[in-house]
XYZ file of C-alpha atoms in Angstrom:
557
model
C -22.183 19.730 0.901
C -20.701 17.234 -1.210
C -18.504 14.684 -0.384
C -15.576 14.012 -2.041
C -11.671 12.932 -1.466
C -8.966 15.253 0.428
C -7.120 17.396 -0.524
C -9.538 19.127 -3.344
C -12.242 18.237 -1.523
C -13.609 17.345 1.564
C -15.536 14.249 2.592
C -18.737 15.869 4.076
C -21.304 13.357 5.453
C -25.310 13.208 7.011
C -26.963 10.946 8.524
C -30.356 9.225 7.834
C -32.637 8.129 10.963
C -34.720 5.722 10.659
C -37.629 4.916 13.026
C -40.386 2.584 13.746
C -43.104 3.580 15.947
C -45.937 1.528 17.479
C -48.328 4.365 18.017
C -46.182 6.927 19.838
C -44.063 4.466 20.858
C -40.600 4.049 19.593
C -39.699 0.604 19.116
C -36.646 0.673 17.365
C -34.104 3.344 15.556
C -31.432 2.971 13.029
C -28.503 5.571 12.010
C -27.393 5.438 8.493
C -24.441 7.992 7.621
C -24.468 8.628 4.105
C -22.765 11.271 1.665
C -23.999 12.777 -1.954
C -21.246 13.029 -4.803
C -22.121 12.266 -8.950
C -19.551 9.948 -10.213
C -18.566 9.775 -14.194
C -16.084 7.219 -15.407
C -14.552 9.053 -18.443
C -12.868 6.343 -21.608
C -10.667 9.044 -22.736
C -10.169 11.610 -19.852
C -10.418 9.018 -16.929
C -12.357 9.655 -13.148
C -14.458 12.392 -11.967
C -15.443 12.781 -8.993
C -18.466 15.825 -8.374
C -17.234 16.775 -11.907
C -13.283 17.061 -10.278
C -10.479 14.600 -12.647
C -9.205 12.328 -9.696
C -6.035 9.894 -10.907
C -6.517 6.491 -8.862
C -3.447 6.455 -7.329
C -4.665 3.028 -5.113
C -3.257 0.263 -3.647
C -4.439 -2.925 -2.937
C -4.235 -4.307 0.364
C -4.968 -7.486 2.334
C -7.024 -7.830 5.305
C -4.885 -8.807 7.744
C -3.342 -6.244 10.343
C 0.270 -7.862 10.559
C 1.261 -9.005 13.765
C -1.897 -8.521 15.488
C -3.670 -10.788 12.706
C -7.156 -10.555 10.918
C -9.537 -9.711 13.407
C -10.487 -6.100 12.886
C -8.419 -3.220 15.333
C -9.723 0.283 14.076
C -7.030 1.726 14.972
C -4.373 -0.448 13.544
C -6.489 -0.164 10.833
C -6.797 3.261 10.151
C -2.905 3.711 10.915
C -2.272 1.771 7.855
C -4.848 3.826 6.159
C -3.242 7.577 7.403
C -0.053 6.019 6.498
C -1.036 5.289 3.137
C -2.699 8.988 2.800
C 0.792 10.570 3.506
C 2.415 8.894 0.984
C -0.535 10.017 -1.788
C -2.887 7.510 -1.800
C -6.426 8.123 -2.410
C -7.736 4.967 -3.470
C -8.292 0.987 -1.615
C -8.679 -1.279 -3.137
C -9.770 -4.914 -1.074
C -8.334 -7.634 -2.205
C -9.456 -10.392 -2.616
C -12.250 -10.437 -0.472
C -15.765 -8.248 1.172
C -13.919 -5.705 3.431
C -14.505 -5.218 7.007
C -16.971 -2.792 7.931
C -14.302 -0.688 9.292
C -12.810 -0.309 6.491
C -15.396 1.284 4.905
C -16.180 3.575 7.681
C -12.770 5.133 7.631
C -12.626 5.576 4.168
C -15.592 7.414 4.448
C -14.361 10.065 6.989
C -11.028 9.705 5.560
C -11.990 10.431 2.024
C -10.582 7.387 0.406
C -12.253 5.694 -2.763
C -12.861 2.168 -2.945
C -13.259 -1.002 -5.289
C -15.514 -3.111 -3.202
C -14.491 -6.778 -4.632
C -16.381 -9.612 -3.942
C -14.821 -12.795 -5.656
C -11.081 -14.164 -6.020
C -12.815 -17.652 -7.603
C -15.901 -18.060 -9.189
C -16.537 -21.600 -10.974
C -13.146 -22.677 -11.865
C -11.652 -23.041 -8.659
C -7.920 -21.841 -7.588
C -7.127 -24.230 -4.668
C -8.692 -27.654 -3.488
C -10.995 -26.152 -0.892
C -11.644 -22.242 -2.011
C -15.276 -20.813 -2.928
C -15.939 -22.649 -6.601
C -16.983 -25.276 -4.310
C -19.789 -22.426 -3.110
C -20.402 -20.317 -6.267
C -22.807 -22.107 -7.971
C -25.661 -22.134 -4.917
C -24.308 -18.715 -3.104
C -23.079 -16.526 -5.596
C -26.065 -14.578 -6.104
C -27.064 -14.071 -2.594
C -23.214 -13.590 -1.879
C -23.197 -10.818 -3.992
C -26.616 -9.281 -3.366
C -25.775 -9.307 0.771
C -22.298 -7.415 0.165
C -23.996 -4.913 -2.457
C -26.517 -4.083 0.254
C -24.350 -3.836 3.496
C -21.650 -1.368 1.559
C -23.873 0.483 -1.000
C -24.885 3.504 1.594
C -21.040 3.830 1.964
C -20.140 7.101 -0.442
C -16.634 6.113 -0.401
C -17.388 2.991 -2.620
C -17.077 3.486 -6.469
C -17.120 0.313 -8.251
C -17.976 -3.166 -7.123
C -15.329 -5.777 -8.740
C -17.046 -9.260 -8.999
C -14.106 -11.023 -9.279
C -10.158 -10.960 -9.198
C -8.298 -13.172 -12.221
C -10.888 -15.790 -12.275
C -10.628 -18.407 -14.718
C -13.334 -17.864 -16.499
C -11.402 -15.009 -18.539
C -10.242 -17.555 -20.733
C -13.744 -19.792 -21.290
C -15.293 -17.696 -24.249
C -19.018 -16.790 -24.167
C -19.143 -19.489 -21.269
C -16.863 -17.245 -18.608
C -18.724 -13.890 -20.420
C -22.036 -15.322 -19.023
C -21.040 -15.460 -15.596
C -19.672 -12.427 -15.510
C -22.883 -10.998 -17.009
C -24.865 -12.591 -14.499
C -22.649 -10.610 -12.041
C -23.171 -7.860 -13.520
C -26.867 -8.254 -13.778
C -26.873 -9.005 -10.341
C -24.938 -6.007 -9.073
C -27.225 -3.642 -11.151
C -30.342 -4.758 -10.297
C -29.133 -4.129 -6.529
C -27.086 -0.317 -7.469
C -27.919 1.305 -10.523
C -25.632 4.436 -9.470
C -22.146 1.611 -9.747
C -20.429 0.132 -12.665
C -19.079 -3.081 -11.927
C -15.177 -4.241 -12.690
C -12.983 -6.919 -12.468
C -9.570 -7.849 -12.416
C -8.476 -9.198 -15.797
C -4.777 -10.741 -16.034
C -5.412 -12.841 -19.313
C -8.495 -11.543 -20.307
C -7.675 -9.836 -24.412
C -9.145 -7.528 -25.908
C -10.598 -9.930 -28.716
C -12.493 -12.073 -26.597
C -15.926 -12.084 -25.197
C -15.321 -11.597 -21.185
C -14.720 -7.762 -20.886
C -18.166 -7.139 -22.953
C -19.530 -8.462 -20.079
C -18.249 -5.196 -17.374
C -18.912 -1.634 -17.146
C -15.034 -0.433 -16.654
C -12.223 -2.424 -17.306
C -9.467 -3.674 -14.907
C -5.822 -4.748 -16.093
C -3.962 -6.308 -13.920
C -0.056 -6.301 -14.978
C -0.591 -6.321 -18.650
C -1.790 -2.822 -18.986
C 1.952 -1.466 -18.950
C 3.484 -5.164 -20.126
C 4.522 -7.517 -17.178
C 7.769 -8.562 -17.161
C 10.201 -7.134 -19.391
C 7.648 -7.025 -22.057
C 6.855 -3.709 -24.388
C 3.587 -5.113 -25.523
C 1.296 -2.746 -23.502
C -2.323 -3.711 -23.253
C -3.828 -0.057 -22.163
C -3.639 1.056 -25.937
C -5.077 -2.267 -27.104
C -7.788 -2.258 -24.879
C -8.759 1.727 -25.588
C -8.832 0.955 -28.574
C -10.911 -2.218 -28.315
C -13.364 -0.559 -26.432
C -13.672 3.369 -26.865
C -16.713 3.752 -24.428
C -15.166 2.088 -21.575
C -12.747 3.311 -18.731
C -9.851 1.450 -18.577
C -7.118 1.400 -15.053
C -4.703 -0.672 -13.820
C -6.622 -2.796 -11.392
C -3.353 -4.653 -10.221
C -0.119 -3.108 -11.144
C 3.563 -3.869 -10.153
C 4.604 -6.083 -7.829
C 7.747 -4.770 -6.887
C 9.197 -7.136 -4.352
C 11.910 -5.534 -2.081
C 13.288 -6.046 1.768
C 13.207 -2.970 4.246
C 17.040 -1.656 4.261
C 18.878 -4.599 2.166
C 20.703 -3.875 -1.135
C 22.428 -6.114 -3.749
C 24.679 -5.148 -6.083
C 25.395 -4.377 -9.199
C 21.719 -2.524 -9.359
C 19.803 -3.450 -12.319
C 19.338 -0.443 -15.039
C 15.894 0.995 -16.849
C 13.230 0.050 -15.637
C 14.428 -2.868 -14.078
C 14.243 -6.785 -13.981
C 12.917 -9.862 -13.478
C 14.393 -10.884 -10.027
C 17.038 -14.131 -9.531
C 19.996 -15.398 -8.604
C 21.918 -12.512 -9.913
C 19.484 -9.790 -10.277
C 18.048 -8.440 -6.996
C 17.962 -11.478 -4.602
C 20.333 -12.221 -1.709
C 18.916 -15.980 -2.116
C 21.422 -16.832 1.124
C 19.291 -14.223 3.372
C 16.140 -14.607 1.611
C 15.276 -11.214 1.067
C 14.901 -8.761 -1.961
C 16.973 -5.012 -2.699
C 15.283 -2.597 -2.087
C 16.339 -0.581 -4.887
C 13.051 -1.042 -6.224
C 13.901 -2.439 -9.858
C 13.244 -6.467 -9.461
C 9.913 -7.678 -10.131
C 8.615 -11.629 -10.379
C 8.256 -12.534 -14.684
C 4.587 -11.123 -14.548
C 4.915 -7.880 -12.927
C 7.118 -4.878 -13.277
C 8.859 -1.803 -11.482
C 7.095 1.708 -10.317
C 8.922 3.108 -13.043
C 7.861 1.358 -15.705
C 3.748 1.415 -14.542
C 4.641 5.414 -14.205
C 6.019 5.540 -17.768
C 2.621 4.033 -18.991
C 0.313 5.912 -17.048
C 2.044 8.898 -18.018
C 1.966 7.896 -22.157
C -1.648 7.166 -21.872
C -3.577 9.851 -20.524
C -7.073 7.775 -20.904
C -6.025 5.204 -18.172
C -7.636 6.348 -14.924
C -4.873 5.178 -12.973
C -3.852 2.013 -10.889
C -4.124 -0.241 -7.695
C -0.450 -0.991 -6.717
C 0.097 -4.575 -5.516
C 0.325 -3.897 -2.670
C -0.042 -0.744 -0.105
C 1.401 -3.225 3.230
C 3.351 -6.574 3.154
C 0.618 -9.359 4.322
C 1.198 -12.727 6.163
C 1.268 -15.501 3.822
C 2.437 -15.461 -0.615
C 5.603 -14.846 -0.112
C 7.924 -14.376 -3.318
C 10.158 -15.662 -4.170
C 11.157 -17.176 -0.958
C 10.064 -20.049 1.452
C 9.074 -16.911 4.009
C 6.679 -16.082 6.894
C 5.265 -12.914 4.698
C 5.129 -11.434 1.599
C 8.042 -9.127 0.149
C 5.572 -6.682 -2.313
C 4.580 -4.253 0.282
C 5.403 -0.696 0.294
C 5.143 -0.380 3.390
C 6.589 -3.519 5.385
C 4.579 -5.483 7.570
C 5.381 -3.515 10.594
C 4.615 -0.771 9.253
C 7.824 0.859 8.317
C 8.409 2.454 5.688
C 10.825 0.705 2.433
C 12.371 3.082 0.250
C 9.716 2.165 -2.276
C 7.106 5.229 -0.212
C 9.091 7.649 -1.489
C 8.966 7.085 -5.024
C 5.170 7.226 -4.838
C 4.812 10.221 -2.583
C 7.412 11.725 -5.150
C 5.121 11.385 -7.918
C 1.610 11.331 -6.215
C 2.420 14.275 -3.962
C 3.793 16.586 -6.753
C 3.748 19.419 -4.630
C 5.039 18.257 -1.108
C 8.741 19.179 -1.020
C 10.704 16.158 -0.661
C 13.592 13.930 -1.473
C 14.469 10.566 -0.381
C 18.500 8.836 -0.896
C 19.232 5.043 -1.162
C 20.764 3.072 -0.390
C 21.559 3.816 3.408
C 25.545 4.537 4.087
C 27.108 1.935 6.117
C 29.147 0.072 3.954
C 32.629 -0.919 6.093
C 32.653 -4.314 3.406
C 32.236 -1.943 0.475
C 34.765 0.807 0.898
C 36.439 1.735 -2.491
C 33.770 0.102 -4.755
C 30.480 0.785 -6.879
C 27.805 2.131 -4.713
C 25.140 3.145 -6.792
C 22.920 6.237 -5.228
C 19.164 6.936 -6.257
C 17.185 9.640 -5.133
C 13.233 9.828 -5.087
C 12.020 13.747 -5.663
C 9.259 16.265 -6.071
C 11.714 17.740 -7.337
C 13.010 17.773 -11.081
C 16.766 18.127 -10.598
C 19.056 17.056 -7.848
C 22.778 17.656 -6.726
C 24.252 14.924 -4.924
C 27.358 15.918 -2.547
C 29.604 12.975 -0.727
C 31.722 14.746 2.184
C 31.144 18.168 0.752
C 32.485 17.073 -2.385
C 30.015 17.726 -5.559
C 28.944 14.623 -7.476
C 27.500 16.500 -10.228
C 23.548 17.703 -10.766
C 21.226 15.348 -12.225
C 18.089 16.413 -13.788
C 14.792 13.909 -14.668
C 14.308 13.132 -18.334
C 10.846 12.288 -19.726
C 9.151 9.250 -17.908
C 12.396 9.283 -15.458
C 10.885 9.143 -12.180
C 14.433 8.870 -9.730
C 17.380 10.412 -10.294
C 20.839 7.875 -10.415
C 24.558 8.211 -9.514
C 25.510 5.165 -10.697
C 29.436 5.522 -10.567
C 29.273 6.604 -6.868
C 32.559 4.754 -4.889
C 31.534 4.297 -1.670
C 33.455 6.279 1.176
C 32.072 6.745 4.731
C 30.693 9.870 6.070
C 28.168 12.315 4.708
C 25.463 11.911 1.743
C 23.667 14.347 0.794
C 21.688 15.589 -1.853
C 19.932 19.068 -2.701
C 17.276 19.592 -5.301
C 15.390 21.701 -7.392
C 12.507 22.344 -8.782
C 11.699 24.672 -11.502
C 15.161 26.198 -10.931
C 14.631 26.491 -6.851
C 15.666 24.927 -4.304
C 12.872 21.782 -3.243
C 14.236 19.999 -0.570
C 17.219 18.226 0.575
C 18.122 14.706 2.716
C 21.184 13.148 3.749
C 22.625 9.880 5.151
C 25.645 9.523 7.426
C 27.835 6.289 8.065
C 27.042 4.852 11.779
C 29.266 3.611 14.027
C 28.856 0.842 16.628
C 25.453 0.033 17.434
C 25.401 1.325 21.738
C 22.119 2.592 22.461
C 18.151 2.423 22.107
C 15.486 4.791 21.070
C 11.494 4.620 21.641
C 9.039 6.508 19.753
C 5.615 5.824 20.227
C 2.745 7.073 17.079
C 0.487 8.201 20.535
C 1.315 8.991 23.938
C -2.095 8.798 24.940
C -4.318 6.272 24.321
C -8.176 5.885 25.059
C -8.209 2.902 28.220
C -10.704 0.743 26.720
C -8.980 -2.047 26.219
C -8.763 -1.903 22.305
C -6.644 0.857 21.668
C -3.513 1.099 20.790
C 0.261 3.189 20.651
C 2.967 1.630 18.214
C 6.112 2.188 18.906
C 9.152 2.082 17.253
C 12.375 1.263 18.707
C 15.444 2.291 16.657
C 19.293 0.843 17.372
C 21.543 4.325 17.265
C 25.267 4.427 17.394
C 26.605 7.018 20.008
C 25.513 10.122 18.360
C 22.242 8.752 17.728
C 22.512 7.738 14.192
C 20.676 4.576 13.348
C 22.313 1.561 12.502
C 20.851 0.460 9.475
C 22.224 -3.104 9.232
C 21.636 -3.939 13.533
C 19.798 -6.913 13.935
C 20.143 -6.453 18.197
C 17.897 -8.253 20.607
C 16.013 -6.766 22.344
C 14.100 -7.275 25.272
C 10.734 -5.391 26.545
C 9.303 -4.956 29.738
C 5.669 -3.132 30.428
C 4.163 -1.681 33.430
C 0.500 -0.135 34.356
C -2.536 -0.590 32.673
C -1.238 -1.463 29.670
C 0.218 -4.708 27.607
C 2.415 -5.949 24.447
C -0.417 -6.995 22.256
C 2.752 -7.792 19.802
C 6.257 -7.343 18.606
C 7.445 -7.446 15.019
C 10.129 -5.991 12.924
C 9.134 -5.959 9.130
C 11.421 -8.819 8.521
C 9.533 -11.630 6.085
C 12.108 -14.404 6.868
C 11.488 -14.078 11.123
C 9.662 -16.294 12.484
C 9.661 -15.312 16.638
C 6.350 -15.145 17.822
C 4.350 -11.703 17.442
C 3.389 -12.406 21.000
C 7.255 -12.702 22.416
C 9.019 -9.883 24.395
C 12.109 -10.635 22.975
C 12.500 -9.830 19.051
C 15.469 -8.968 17.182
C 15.507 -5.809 15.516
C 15.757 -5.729 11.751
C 17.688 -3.343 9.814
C 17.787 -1.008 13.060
C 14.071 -1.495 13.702
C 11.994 -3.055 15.825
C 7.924 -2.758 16.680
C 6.195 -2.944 19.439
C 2.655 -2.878 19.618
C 0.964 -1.537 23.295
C -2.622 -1.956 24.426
C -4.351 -0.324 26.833
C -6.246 -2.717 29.058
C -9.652 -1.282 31.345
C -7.778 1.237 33.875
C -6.601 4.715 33.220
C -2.908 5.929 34.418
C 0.306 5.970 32.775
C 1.724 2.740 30.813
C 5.381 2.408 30.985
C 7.278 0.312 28.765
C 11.004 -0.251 28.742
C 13.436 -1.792 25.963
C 16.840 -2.985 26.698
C 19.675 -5.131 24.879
C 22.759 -6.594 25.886
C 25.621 -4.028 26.692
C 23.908 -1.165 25.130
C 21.985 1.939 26.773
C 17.949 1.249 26.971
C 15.256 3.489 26.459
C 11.972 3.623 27.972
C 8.867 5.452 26.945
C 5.811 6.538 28.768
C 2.120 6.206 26.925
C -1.031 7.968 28.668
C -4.266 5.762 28.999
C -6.982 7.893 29.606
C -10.667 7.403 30.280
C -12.696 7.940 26.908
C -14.911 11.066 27.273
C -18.428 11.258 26.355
């Protein structure tokens, strides 16, 4: 049985045992879980996977787990992973940086493909302090020790030795380390091409010679608002190589906040009047503003889409991450599509609309709570499996829209805003597909708790998140509420952290007060080492609370 990624396949794994005996007695044993699947990196018709055409539809992520920081939780860990899977992902890759162990393990019972990258520097350093100060007298056994901890690992299916280094740009000089790499990697894996992540790297010059398949990051669909695409150059450069986006968009948006008026095609380069609220510090999240080297969904779509050959793409990135934050002086970063709390931005949807083809559904923007905005402009957008959409405001038609060729949302962009209903119905292939709506709230007066698990292992590692939503009085949520809140916990349980997806907060993960953002808030329960029920409680000032009971129970066998 062969193992391979979900849903064509499944990812079916053994295990070798290892042991040494002195004489007939055991002195030591070793498990190593394994899995057997052929691999073939196509130049013109892209991945295979046990002879099955897989698209890389990947993200890249960073290591760190939000508010709970960068030491390793599996199961905050493989919630960002299963979050990732719903919205069509099949492919990690770990930026910049060896992965954790973990990692690796749940992509291989998850099914998830992986670029295992090793290097974000090599000789040409990028900061004061980073690893050129190292690569010269550790590179090789650097690279040698990651090759052999993760090659047993089936889900790994390239090893990148390095992410935008400088030596792109150093002729045959930066060509010979990469070889070396290379060289390195091979004489440790013969079954894995090597990669890396070229941003400046052409097509003329000497470094991609040097790697097996080859990585664009940004320039394969033209950063920015440039047409100059690089994924034709470089197929044509080099006709026996596989070439993918290795880092692609860098859409930078803010859970729930809109600007206006919204930028058309595929977008632009975000500033003072296109896509920033500069006053706030965050981004719209109409997902069409993008720093000067990156782009929109749409646009990486559109290229994918023209070029057939390209194996498909890493998006930068799957979750927000602490630290880079662009364009602002923030706590996190704003290109997540997933915000650092692990809520959803309206950016999901556009993915799971094209990478989940067949999953029925359909996904309206902006939200509908406009009191400052009645009587003007409120352009709607809809993300669909679908290919044509009718949009309906109070019961009142707004006409049918249909995608065009490398159109990947459909647009009202004359919509005046009125409160009440939104809704939308769509189509596919002349049938009904799926519908969503969005209602005006009123007053923000009461709380709602959801936890991901009401039972938990009591172990003192795992965990429930849970989200808290601010409702009006029929329990629509109010998507512009920024309401304290306070939590309380009792039984064997505790608030490993609170968050609310918000880049520009800076309250303390660890706090039981946090504001909600956008109608959200997170927080994060732990079991601690006692089974029984865990009762947590949130309340805000002169609204109804909510409280929420989570399980722990004593791991079995």
């Amino acid at each position: 049985k062969l193992w391979g990624p979900y849903p064509a396949q499944k990812p079916n794994r053994y295990v070798a045992v290892t042991t040494v005996r002195q004489g007939s007695r055991v002195l030591d044993s070793y498990e190593t879980p394994f899995g057997i699947r052929t691999l073939r990196f196509d130049p013109n018709e892209g991945f295979f996977i046990n002879g099955q055409n897989l698209k890389l539809h990947g993200v890249c992520d960073h290591h760190d787990l939000g508010a709970l920081g960068s030491a390793v939780n599996r199961r905050a860990l493989q919630r960002q992973l299963q979050m990732l899977v719903e919205m069509g992902c099949n492919a990690i890759r770990t930026s910049h940086n060896p992965p954790a162990p973990e990692l690796l393990e749940l992509a291989d019972e998850m099914g998830l493909v992986v670029m295992d990258e090793a290097f974000d520097c090599w000789l040409s350093g990028k900061t004061a302090l980073d690893y050129h100060l190292l690569f010269a007298d550790w590179h090789q056994q650097d690279m040698r020790a990651q090759v052999r901890r993760d090659r047993n690992h089936p889900c790994v299916i390239m090893w990148s030795i390095g992410n935008e280094v400088g030596e792109q740009g150093q002729g045959e000089t930066g060509a010979a380390v990469a070889q070396n790499l290379t060289d390195i990697v091979h004489e440790e894996d013969p079954t894995r091409p090597t990669t890396s992540a070229e941003n400046s790297a052409r097509a003329n010059s000497p470094f991609p010679k040097a790697i097996d398949v080859l990585g664009l990051n940004y320039q394969g669909a033209g950063g920015g608002m440039s047409t100059n695409a690089q994924y034709p150059v470089f197929h044509g450069s080099f006709p026996a190589n596989f070439v993918y986006g290795s880092e692609t968009e860098s859409t930078i948006s803010s859970r729930g906040v809109y600007t206006f008026p919204v930028a058309t095609g595929f977008g632009a380069v975000a500033n003072g009047t296109h896509g920033e609220d500069a006053a706030n510090r965050q981004m719209s999240s109409y997902d069409l503003y993008f720093p000067g080297w990156a782009t929109s969904p749409d646009k990486e779509f559109a290229a994918q889409d023209r070029y057939p050959f390209v194996g498909g793409q890493f998006v930068w990135t799957g979750w927000d991450y602490l630290g880079e934050p662009t364009p602002f002086n923030s706590r996190s970063s704003y290109f997540g599509i997933i915000d650092l709390a692990g809520f959803k931005k309206d950016r999901f949807f556009i993915y799971q609309a094209h990478w989940r083809p067949d999953f029925p559904m359909a996904h309206i923007l902006p939200h509908w709570t406009w009191p400052d905005r009645v009587g003007q402009v409120t352009p709607v957008h809809v993300y669909t499996s679908g290919d044509e959409g009718e949009l309906f405001l109070n019961g009142q038609s707004l006409g049918r829209k249909t995608k065009g060729q490398y159109e990947y949302r459909l647009r009202w962009d004359d919509v005046v805003y009125q409160p009440g209903t939104l809704k939308v119905v769509t189509y596919k292939d002349g049938k009904q597909w799926a519908t969503d709506e969005v209602k005006t709230a009123g007053d923000p007066a009461l709380l709602a708790a959801n936890p991901d698990r009401t039972t938990i292992h009591a172990d003192g590692h795992d965990l429930s998140f849970v989200t808290v939503t601010v409702e009006d009085a029929q329990g629509v949520m109010a998507p512009r509420a920024d309401t304290p809140i306070h939590f309380d916990i009792q039984g064997p349980g505790e608030i490993a952290a609170t968050d609310n997806g918000d880049a520009t907060s800076f309250e303390s993960f660890q706090s039981h007060d946090h504001k909600a953002f956008n109608g959200l808030c997170l927080v994060i329960v732990r079991s601690t080492k006692g089974a029984g029920p865990i009762v947590l409680k949130a309340s805000a000032p002169g609204m109804q609370g909510a409280e929420v009971t989570i399980q722990a129970a004593a791991p079995s066998l």
